[in-house]
Coordinates of C-alpha atoms in Angstrom, one line a residue:
X1 CA -22.5 -12.7 33.8
X2 CA -23.9 -13.4 37.3
X3 CA -26.8 -11.1 36.5
X4 CA -27.6 -12.9 33.3
X5 CA -27.4 -16.3 35.1
X6 CA -29.8 -15.1 37.8
X7 CA -32.1 -13.7 35.2
X8 CA -32.2 -17.0 33.2
X9 CA -32.9 -18.9 36.4
X10 CA -35.8 -16.7 37.3
X11 CA -37.3 -17.1 33.8
X12 CA -36.9 -20.9 34.1
X13 CA -38.7 -20.9 37.4
X14 CA -41.6 -18.9 35.9
X15 CA -41.9 -21.3 33.0
X16 CA -42.1 -24.3 35.5
X17 CA -44.8 -22.5 37.5
X18 CA -47.1 -22.3 34.5
X19 CA -48.2 -26.0 34.9
X20 CA -49.4 -25.4 38.5
X21 CA -51.1 -22.2 37.3
X22 CA -53.0 -24.2 34.7
X23 CA -54.0 -26.8 37.3
X24 CA -55.4 -24.1 39.6
X25 CA -57.3 -22.5 36.7
X26 CA -58.8 -26.0 35.9
X27 CA -60.1 -26.4 39.5
X28 CA -61.6 -22.9 39.4
X29 CA -63.2 -23.7 36.0
X30 CA -64.6 -27.0 37.5
X31 CA -66.2 -25.1 40.4
X32 CA -67.7 -22.7 37.9
X33 CA -69.1 -25.5 35.9
X34 CA -70.7 -27.1 38.9
X35 CA -72.7 -23.8 39.4
X36 CA -74.0 -23.8 35.9
X37 CA -76.5 -26.0 34.2
X38 CA -74.8 -25.9 30.9
X39 CA -71.5 -27.9 30.6
X40 CA -68.3 -26.1 29.5
X41 CA -66.1 -29.1 28.6
X42 CA -65.6 -27.9 25.1
X43 CA -64.5 -24.4 26.1
X44 CA -62.0 -25.7 28.7
X45 CA -60.2 -27.8 26.1
X46 CA -59.8 -24.8 23.9
X47 CA -58.4 -22.7 26.8
X48 CA -56.1 -25.6 27.9
X49 CA -54.7 -25.9 24.3
X50 CA -54.1 -22.2 24.2
X51 CA -52.1 -22.1 27.4
X52 CA -50.1 -25.2 26.5
X53 CA -49.2 -23.5 23.1
X54 CA -48.1 -20.4 25.0
X55 CA -46.0 -22.5 27.3
X56 CA -44.2 -24.3 24.4
X57 CA -43.6 -21.0 22.6
X58 CA -42.0 -19.4 25.7
X59 CA -39.8 -22.4 26.3
X60 CA -38.6 -22.4 22.6
X61 CA -37.8 -18.7 22.8
X62 CA -36.0 -19.2 26.1
X63 CA -33.9 -22.0 24.5
X64 CA -33.0 -19.8 21.5
X65 CA -31.9 -17.0 23.9
X66 CA -29.7 -19.4 25.8
X67 CA -28.1 -20.5 22.6
X68 CA -27.5 -17.0 21.5
X69 CA -25.9 -16.2 24.9
X70 CA -23.5 -19.1 24.5
X71 CA -22.6 -18.1 21.0
X72 CA -21.9 -14.5 22.2
X73 CA -19.7 -15.8 25.0
X74 CA -17.7 -17.9 22.5
X75 CA -17.2 -14.9 20.2
X76 CA -16.0 -12.9 23.2
X77 CA -13.5 -15.5 24.1
X78 CA -12.2 -15.7 20.5
X79 CA -11.9 -11.9 20.3
X80 CA -9.9 -11.9 23.5
X81 CA -7.6 -14.5 22.0
X82 CA -7.1 -12.5 18.8
X83 CA -6.3 -9.4 20.9
X84 CA -3.8 -11.4 23.0
X85 CA -2.1 -12.6 19.8
X86 CA -1.9 -9.0 18.4
X87 CA -0.6 -7.7 21.7
X88 CA 2.1 -10.4 21.7
X89 CA 3.0 -9.6 18.1
X90 CA 3.4 -5.9 18.9
X91 CA 5.6 -6.8 21.9
X92 CA 7.7 -9.1 19.8
X93 CA 8.2 -6.3 17.2
X94 CA 9.2 -3.8 19.9
X95 CA 11.7 -6.3 21.3
X96 CA 13.1 -6.9 17.8
X97 CA 13.4 -3.2 17.2
X98 CA 15.2 -2.6 20.5
X99 CA 17.5 -5.5 19.7
X100 CA 18.4 -4.0 16.4
X101 CA 18.9 -0.5 17.9
X102 CA 21.2 -2.0 20.6
X103 CA 23.2 -3.7 17.9
X104 CA 23.6 -0.4 16.0
X105 CA 24.6 1.3 19.1
X106 CA 27.2 -1.3 19.9
X107 CA 28.6 -0.9 16.3
X108 CA 28.7 2.8 16.7
X109 CA 30.5 2.6 20.1
X110 CA 33.1 0.2 18.5
X111 CA 33.6 2.6 15.6
X112 CA 34.1 5.6 17.9
X113 CA 36.6 3.7 20.0
X114 CA 38.5 2.6 16.9
X115 CA 38.5 6.2 15.6
X116 CA 39.8 7.5 19.0
X117 CA 42.6 4.9 18.9
X118 CA 43.6 5.9 15.4
X119 CA 43.6 9.6 16.4
X120 CA 45.9 8.8 19.3
X121 CA 48.3 6.9 17.1
X122 CA 48.3 9.8 14.6
X123 CA 49.2 12.2 17.4
X124 CA 52.0 10.0 18.7
X125 CA 53.5 9.7 15.2
X126 CA 53.2 13.5 14.8
X127 CA 55.0 14.1 18.1
X128 CA 57.8 11.6 17.2
X129 CA 58.3 13.2 13.8
X130 CA 58.4 16.7 15.2
X131 CA 61.0 15.6 17.8
X132 CA 63.2 14.2 14.9
X133 CA 63.1 17.7 13.3
X134 CA 60.4 17.0 10.6
X135 CA 57.9 19.8 10.2
X136 CA 54.3 18.6 10.1
X137 CA 51.3 20.8 9.6
X138 CA 48.6 19.7 11.9
X139 CA 45.1 19.7 10.5
X140 CA 42.0 20.6 12.5
X141 CA 39.6 17.9 13.4
X142 CA 37.0 19.2 11.0
X143 CA 39.4 18.8 8.1
X144 CA 40.2 15.2 9.1
X145 CA 36.5 14.5 9.3
X146 CA 35.9 16.0 5.9
X147 CA 38.7 13.9 4.4
X148 CA 37.2 10.7 5.9
X149 CA 33.9 11.5 4.2
X150 CA 35.3 10.6 0.8
X151 CA 38.4 8.4 0.4
X152 CA 39.2 8.0 -3.2
X153 CA 35.5 8.3 -4.0
X154 CA 34.9 4.9 -2.6
X155 CA 34.1 5.1 1.2
X156 CA 31.9 7.4 3.3
X157 CA 31.3 7.8 7.0
X158 CA 27.8 6.7 7.9
X159 CA 26.8 6.9 11.6
X160 CA 30.4 6.9 12.7
X161 CA 31.1 3.8 10.6
X162 CA 33.2 3.8 7.5
X163 CA 31.3 2.0 4.8
X164 CA 32.6 1.0 1.3
X165 CA 30.2 2.0 -1.5
X166 CA 29.3 -0.4 -4.2
X167 CA 28.6 2.6 -6.4
X168 CA 31.4 5.1 -5.7
X169 CA 30.3 7.3 -8.6
X170 CA 27.4 8.5 -6.4
X171 CA 29.8 10.2 -4.1
X172 CA 31.6 11.8 -7.1
X173 CA 28.4 13.3 -8.5
X174 CA 27.4 14.6 -5.0
X175 CA 30.8 16.2 -4.5
X176 CA 30.7 17.9 -7.9
X177 CA 27.0 18.9 -7.4
X178 CA 26.3 17.2 -10.8
X179 CA 22.5 16.6 -10.7
X180 CA 22.2 15.7 -14.4
X181 CA 25.1 13.2 -14.1
X182 CA 23.4 11.7 -11.1
X183 CA 20.2 11.3 -13.0
X184 CA 22.0 9.6 -15.9
X185 CA 23.9 7.3 -13.7
X186 CA 20.7 6.1 -11.9
X187 CA 18.9 5.7 -15.3
X188 CA 21.8 3.6 -16.7
X189 CA 21.9 1.4 -13.6
X190 CA 18.3 0.6 -12.9
X191 CA 19.2 -3.0 -12.2
X192 CA 21.2 -1.9 -9.2
X193 CA 18.5 0.5 -7.9
X194 CA 18.2 -1.3 -4.5
X195 CA 21.9 -0.7 -3.7
X196 CA 21.7 2.9 -5.1
X197 CA 18.8 3.7 -2.8
X198 CA 20.6 2.3 0.2
X199 CA 23.8 4.2 -0.5
X200 CA 22.3 7.5 -1.7
X201 CA 21.6 9.0 1.7
X202 CA 25.3 8.3 2.7
X203 CA 26.6 9.7 -0.6
X204 CA 24.6 12.9 -0.1
X205 CA 26.7 13.6 3.0
X206 CA 29.7 14.2 0.7
X207 CA 27.9 17.1 -0.9
X208 CA 28.5 20.7 0.3
X209 CA 24.8 21.4 -0.2
X210 CA 22.6 18.2 -0.2
X211 CA 19.3 20.1 -0.2
X212 CA 20.4 22.3 -3.2
X213 CA 21.6 19.2 -5.1
X214 CA 18.2 17.5 -4.7
X215 CA 16.4 20.6 -5.8
X216 CA 18.6 20.8 -8.8
X217 CA 17.6 17.2 -9.7
X218 CA 14.0 18.3 -9.9
X219 CA 14.7 20.3 -13.1
X220 CA 12.8 18.6 -16.0
X221 CA 10.1 17.0 -13.8
X222 CA 7.7 18.9 -15.9
X223 CA 8.4 19.3 -19.6
X224 CA 9.0 23.0 -20.3
X225 CA 7.3 24.7 -23.2
X226 CA 9.4 24.5 -26.4
X227 CA 11.2 21.4 -25.2
X228 CA 12.2 18.9 -27.9
X229 CA 11.1 16.0 -25.8
X230 CA 8.1 14.1 -27.3
X231 CA 5.8 13.1 -24.4
X232 CA 4.2 10.1 -26.2
X233 CA 7.5 8.8 -27.6
X234 CA 9.6 9.4 -24.5
X235 CA 6.9 8.6 -21.9
X236 CA 9.1 5.9 -20.3
X237 CA 12.0 8.2 -20.0
X238 CA 9.8 10.9 -18.3
X239 CA 8.3 8.3 -15.9
X240 CA 11.8 7.2 -15.0
X241 CA 13.0 10.7 -14.4
X242 CA 10.1 11.5 -12.1
X243 CA 10.6 8.3 -10.1
X244 CA 14.2 9.2 -9.7
X245 CA 13.3 12.7 -8.4
X246 CA 11.0 11.2 -5.8
X247 CA 13.6 8.7 -4.8
X248 CA 16.2 11.5 -4.3
X249 CA 13.8 13.4 -2.1
X250 CA 13.1 10.3 -0.1
X251 CA 16.9 9.7 0.3
X252 CA 17.4 13.2 1.5
X253 CA 14.6 12.6 4.1
X254 CA 16.5 9.5 5.3
X255 CA 19.6 11.6 5.7
X256 CA 17.7 14.3 7.7
X257 CA 16.1 11.6 9.9
X258 CA 19.6 10.6 11.1
X259 CA 20.7 14.1 12.0
X260 CA 20.0 16.3 15.0
X261 CA 18.1 19.5 14.7
X262 CA 21.2 21.7 14.5
X263 CA 22.6 19.7 11.6
X264 CA 19.3 19.7 9.8
X265 CA 19.3 23.5 9.7
X266 CA 22.6 23.3 7.9
X267 CA 21.3 20.9 5.3
X268 CA 17.9 22.7 4.8
X269 CA 19.0 26.3 4.9
X270 CA 16.6 29.2 4.5
X271 CA 17.8 29.7 0.9
X272 CA 17.1 26.0 0.2
X273 CA 13.7 26.2 1.8
X274 CA 12.8 29.3 -0.2
X275 CA 13.8 27.6 -3.4
X276 CA 11.7 24.6 -2.5
X277 CA 8.7 26.8 -1.7
X278 CA 9.1 28.5 -5.1
X279 CA 9.1 25.1 -6.8
X280 CA 6.0 24.0 -4.9
X281 CA 4.1 27.2 -5.9
X282 CA 5.1 26.5 -9.5
X283 CA 3.9 22.9 -9.4
X284 CA 0.6 23.3 -7.5
X285 CA -1.5 24.9 -10.3
X286 CA -0.5 21.9 -12.5
X287 CA -2.1 19.5 -10.1
X288 CA -5.5 21.0 -10.8
X289 CA -5.6 19.2 -14.1
X290 CA -5.1 15.8 -12.6
X291 CA -8.0 13.4 -12.9
X292 CA -8.8 11.2 -9.9
X293 CA -9.9 8.2 -12.0
X294 CA -7.1 8.5 -14.5
X295 CA -4.4 8.5 -11.8
X296 CA -5.9 5.4 -10.3
X297 CA -4.1 6.1 -7.0
X298 CA -0.7 6.1 -8.6
X299 CA 0.0 9.7 -9.6
X300 CA 3.7 10.6 -9.7
X301 CA 2.9 14.3 -9.9
X302 CA 0.8 14.3 -6.7
X303 CA 3.3 12.1 -4.9
X304 CA 6.3 14.3 -5.9
X305 CA 4.4 17.5 -4.6
X306 CA 3.6 15.9 -1.3
X307 CA 7.1 14.6 -0.9
X308 CA 8.5 18.0 -1.7
X309 CA 6.4 19.6 1.0
X310 CA 7.3 16.9 3.5
X311 CA 11.0 16.7 2.8
X312 CA 11.8 20.4 2.9
X313 CA 9.3 21.3 5.7
X314 CA 7.4 23.9 3.6
X315 CA 4.9 25.5 6.0
X316 CA 3.1 27.9 3.7
X317 CA -0.7 28.1 4.2
X318 CA -1.3 28.4 0.4
X319 CA 0.8 25.2 -0.2
X320 CA -1.0 23.2 2.6
X321 CA -4.4 24.2 1.4
X322 CA -6.4 21.2 0.1
X323 CA -3.5 18.8 0.5
X324 CA -6.0 16.1 1.5
X325 CA -7.5 16.2 -2.0
X326 CA -4.3 14.8 -3.4
X327 CA -4.3 11.7 -1.1
X328 CA -6.8 9.7 -3.2
X329 CA -4.4 10.2 -6.2
X330 CA -1.5 8.5 -4.3
X331 CA -3.6 6.0 -2.3
X332 CA -1.9 3.0 -4.0
X333 CA 1.6 4.1 -3.3
X334 CA 3.2 2.6 -0.2
X335 CA 4.3 5.9 1.2
X336 CA 0.8 7.4 1.3
X337 CA 0.0 6.6 5.0
X338 CA 3.3 8.0 6.3
X339 CA 3.0 11.1 4.1
X340 CA -0.4 11.8 5.6
X341 CA 0.8 11.4 9.1
X342 CA 3.8 13.6 8.6
X343 CA 1.8 16.3 6.9
X344 CA -0.8 16.3 9.7
X345 CA -3.7 14.9 7.5
X346 CA -4.7 12.0 9.8
X347 CA -7.9 13.7 10.8
X348 CA -8.9 14.1 7.2
X349 CA -8.7 10.3 6.5
X350 CA -12.5 9.5 7.0
X351 CA -13.3 12.0 4.2
X352 CA -10.5 10.5 2.0
X353 CA -11.9 7.0 2.5
X354 CA -15.4 8.1 1.6
X355 CA -14.0 9.6 -1.7
X356 CA -12.2 6.3 -2.4
X357 CA -15.4 4.2 -1.8
X358 CA -17.5 6.5 -3.9
X359 CA -15.1 6.1 -6.8
X360 CA -15.0 2.3 -6.6
X361 CA -11.6 2.1 -4.9
X362 CA -12.6 -0.1 -2.0
X363 CA -9.3 -1.9 -1.7
X364 CA -7.4 1.3 -1.2
X365 CA -10.1 2.4 1.3
X366 CA -9.6 -0.9 3.3
X367 CA -5.8 -0.3 3.4
X368 CA -6.1 3.2 4.7
X369 CA -8.7 2.1 7.2
X370 CA -6.2 -0.3 8.7
X371 CA -3.4 2.2 8.5
X372 CA -5.3 4.8 10.5
X373 CA -7.2 2.4 12.7
X374 CA -10.6 3.3 11.3
X375 CA -11.9 -0.3 10.8
X376 CA -14.7 0.3 13.3
X377 CA -16.0 3.2 11.3
X378 CA -15.3 1.5 7.9
X379 CA -15.9 -2.3 8.1
X380 CA -13.3 -4.0 5.9
X381 CA -15.5 -7.0 5.2
X382 CA -18.5 -4.8 4.2
X383 CA -16.3 -2.7 1.9
X384 CA -14.8 -5.9 0.2
X385 CA -18.2 -7.4 -0.3
X386 CA -19.5 -4.2 -1.8
X387 CA -16.5 -4.1 -4.1
X388 CA -17.3 -7.6 -5.4
X389 CA -20.9 -6.8 -5.8
X390 CA -20.0 -3.8 -8.0
X391 CA -17.6 -5.9 -10.0
X392 CA -20.2 -8.4 -11.2
X393 CA -22.7 -5.8 -12.3
X394 CA -23.4 -5.6 -16.0
X395 CA -23.1 -2.0 -17.3
X396 CA -26.4 -0.2 -17.4
X397 CA -25.9 0.6 -21.1
X398 CA -26.3 -3.1 -21.9
X399 CA -29.9 -4.3 -21.9
X400 CA -30.7 -7.6 -20.2
X401 CA -30.5 -10.5 -22.5
X402 CA -28.7 -8.5 -25.3
X403 CA -25.2 -8.5 -24.0
X404 CA -22.6 -9.5 -26.5
X405 CA -19.9 -12.1 -25.9
X406 CA -17.3 -9.3 -25.6
X407 CA -19.3 -7.6 -22.9
X408 CA -19.7 -10.9 -21.0
X409 CA -15.9 -11.5 -21.2
X410 CA -15.3 -8.0 -19.9
X411 CA -17.6 -8.6 -16.9
X412 CA -15.9 -12.0 -16.2
X413 CA -12.4 -10.4 -16.4
X414 CA -13.5 -7.6 -14.1
X415 CA -14.9 -10.1 -11.6
X416 CA -11.8 -12.3 -11.8
X417 CA -9.5 -9.3 -11.2
X418 CA -11.7 -8.1 -8.3
X419 CA -11.7 -11.6 -6.7
X420 CA -7.9 -11.8 -6.8
X421 CA -7.6 -8.3 -5.3
X422 CA -10.0 -9.1 -2.5
X423 CA -8.3 -12.4 -1.8
X424 CA -4.9 -10.7 -1.5
X425 CA -6.3 -8.0 0.7
X426 CA -7.9 -10.6 3.1
X427 CA -4.6 -12.4 3.3
X428 CA -2.6 -9.2 4.0
X429 CA -4.9 -8.0 6.8
X430 CA -5.6 -11.6 8.1
X431 CA -9.4 -11.4 7.7
X432 CA -9.9 -15.1 7.0
X433 CA -12.0 -15.6 10.1
X434 CA -14.4 -12.8 9.2
X435 CA -14.3 -13.4 5.4
X436 CA -13.6 -17.1 4.5
X437 CA -11.4 -17.5 1.4
X438 CA -12.7 -20.9 0.2
X439 CA -15.8 -19.6 -1.8
X440 CA -13.7 -16.8 -3.4
X441 CA -10.9 -19.3 -4.4
X442 CA -13.4 -21.7 -5.9
X443 CA -15.0 -18.9 -7.9
X444 CA -11.5 -17.8 -9.2
X445 CA -10.8 -21.4 -10.3
X446 CA -14.2 -21.5 -12.1
X447 CA -13.7 -18.2 -13.9
X448 CA -10.1 -19.1 -15.0
X449 CA -11.3 -22.5 -16.3
X450 CA -14.1 -20.9 -18.3
X451 CA -11.7 -18.3 -19.6
X452 CA -9.2 -21.0 -20.7
X453 CA -12.0 -23.0 -22.4
X454 CA -13.2 -19.9 -24.4
X455 CA -9.6 -19.1 -25.4
X456 CA -9.1 -22.7 -26.6
X457 CA -12.4 -22.7 -28.5
X458 CA -11.5 -19.4 -30.2
X459 CA -8.1 -20.8 -31.3
X460 CA -9.7 -23.9 -32.8
X461 CA -12.3 -22.0 -34.8
X462 CA -9.9 -19.3 -36.0
X463 CA -9.2 -19.8 -39.7
X464 CA -5.7 -20.3 -41.0
X465 CA -4.5 -17.4 -43.1
X466 CA -2.9 -18.1 -46.5
X467 CA 0.9 -18.0 -46.3
X468 CA 2.4 -15.6 -48.8
X469 CA 5.1 -16.7 -51.1
X470 CA 8.4 -15.0 -51.5
X471 CA 7.0 -12.9 -54.3
X472 CA 4.2 -11.6 -52.1
X473 CA 1.4 -13.5 -53.9
X474 CA -1.0 -15.5 -51.8
X475 CA -0.7 -19.2 -52.7
X476 CA -3.5 -20.4 -55.1
X477 CA -4.7 -16.9 -55.9
X478 CA -2.2 -15.5 -58.4
X479 CA -0.1 -16.5 -61.4
X480 CA 2.8 -18.7 -60.7
X481 CA 6.1 -16.9 -61.0
X482 CA 9.1 -19.3 -61.3
X483 CA 11.7 -16.6 -61.8
X484 CA 12.1 -14.9 -58.5
X485 CA 15.2 -12.8 -58.5
X486 CA 17.5 -12.7 -55.4
X487 CA 17.0 -8.9 -55.2
X488 CA 13.3 -9.2 -55.0
X489 CA 13.6 -11.8 -52.2
X490 CA 16.0 -9.6 -50.4
X491 CA 13.8 -6.6 -50.6
X492 CA 10.7 -8.5 -49.6
X493 CA 12.3 -9.9 -46.4
X494 CA 13.9 -6.5 -45.6
X495 CA 10.5 -4.9 -45.7
X496 CA 8.8 -7.8 -43.8
X497 CA 11.4 -8.2 -41.0
X498 CA 12.7 -4.8 -40.0
X499 CA 15.5 -5.0 -37.3
X500 CA 14.2 -4.2 -33.8
X501 CA 14.9 -0.7 -32.5
X502 CA 17.2 -0.4 -29.5
X503 CA 15.5 -0.4 -26.1
X504 CA 16.7 2.9 -24.9
X505 CA 15.3 3.1 -21.4
X506 CA 13.4 1.0 -18.9
X507 CA 12.1 2.8 -15.8
X508 CA 12.0 -0.4 -13.8
X509 CA 9.1 -2.3 -12.3
X510 CA 6.6 -0.4 -10.1
X511 CA 8.0 -1.8 -6.9
X512 CA 11.5 -0.6 -7.5
X513 CA 11.2 2.4 -5.2
X514 CA 10.2 0.4 -2.1
X515 CA 12.7 1.1 0.6
X516 CA 14.1 -2.2 1.7
X517 CA 16.5 -0.6 4.1
X518 CA 14.1 1.7 6.1
X519 CA 12.3 0.7 9.2
X520 CA 9.6 2.7 11.0
X521 CA 11.1 6.1 11.7
X522 CA 10.2 8.5 14.5
X523 CA 10.2 12.1 13.4
X524 CA 11.9 14.2 16.1
X525 CA 12.6 17.2 13.9
X526 CA 11.9 20.9 14.4
X527 CA 8.4 21.9 13.0
X528 CA 9.9 23.9 10.1
X529 CA 12.5 21.4 9.1
X530 CA 10.9 18.0 9.6
X531 CA 12.5 15.1 7.8
X532 CA 10.3 12.5 6.3
X533 CA 10.5 9.1 4.6
X534 CA 8.0 6.4 4.1
X535 CA 8.2 2.8 5.3
X536 CA 7.0 -0.2 3.3
X537 CA 3.3 -0.9 3.2
X538 CA 1.7 -2.2 -0.1
X539 CA -1.8 -2.6 -1.2
X540 CA -4.3 -4.3 -3.7
X541 CA -2.3 -5.1 -6.6
X542 CA 0.9 -4.1 -4.8
X543 CA 1.4 -0.6 -3.7
X544 CA 3.2 1.0 -6.6
X545 CA 6.1 3.4 -6.8

């Protein structure tokens, strides 16, 4: 700053000295004029005007540079304030995490001390009974611990704390290794999915083979040839089944994250890992048929494959080949960023973001740029403005001036949807200073008003259809029949108003699989048995599950 101040002072001194230089030049010109017979007054005026013009131009440019310098200093100060706020927010989050961790530790210590007191009381009772002549068979500590895992199918030990389950059937299915029963229970209780996801990692501890149970639950993810399941008719059922498979793998990852390395090897044994590798090799060729545009960043097939590789620590080169090509197919799912980090795909993110931008998925690109701190390489504001510019373009197949009302409505709806998505993205990433929301919100109001007016005009112009009589003849256009039998009436209404079919299955809203109970997790697992689970992060229209 001192160098810039000294530089500006020297420039100002030079500008002030121009007046004295002009006066000296005038004297020299006067001496020259006295030596000539011809007067040079006209030429001197032209020279004087020229130099005064140069002086004014230099002063104006100097003033502009000073203004730009002040503006740059203001921006620098604002940027420093933003950085300080972010630093303070990070520190606050760290403090909150440490506080929560300390609370959990305190609860664990209390639970351990209570358990030790109970064990002492049991030993005292055993000794007193043995002295009185009663024979008591002492059980090993492992047996007592195993009994405390499931008490009447209602309580389980989680982190040294006995917790009552709201869904005790989960423990029953895990003890019995009943994967199909577990699927059916989750399908029938979609309304309680949040509590099921919270208790599932605890219930898996009751199973003698949690990894094998989760692998068993993957049966039916892809419809086998010769199956009686109709894909079109039972699409909701299939989607729900696949979401449940992904959820169970995520819950197993949660369980693994809370175990030490030695315990993980007991859950993910070599046999389980080989089974998982075989399933991955079976699934991978089926991913070649997936369409990037059709999946729209929400492919359950690609997500399940990546989750399978991450949860069971599959380290085969053939499986890991071209994993980054699957990321654009799951870019809208909130687990995408954590999956990429755990699978070691962070260095591939610039290429993934380029693919998303080239396919018109700018919102997903912005979200990943923030997740992997690539905002300097991929400017969020530039991407969002480019996205809006693409949204308002009329298709090239429609000639200028010949677009139909339907085409215009499609373009307006596309622009409205893009504006809402961009507004949401700006609010989520706090870009209001760089990209003001007022013009976008005004445009949204304008488009919604125009859409409502068009809809109202369409409803007014729409002709009223003739109401059929009970005999099925349109009023005014057929012979009047005054003898309508009750049977005819009954048959007519029976054909016209068929009873609704039973709603067999509802897979739940897209956000049902968001982990409300998971915080950011540090993966401290062995390379071959690394647990994984995603934390919450949602994008555009919300990240979907």
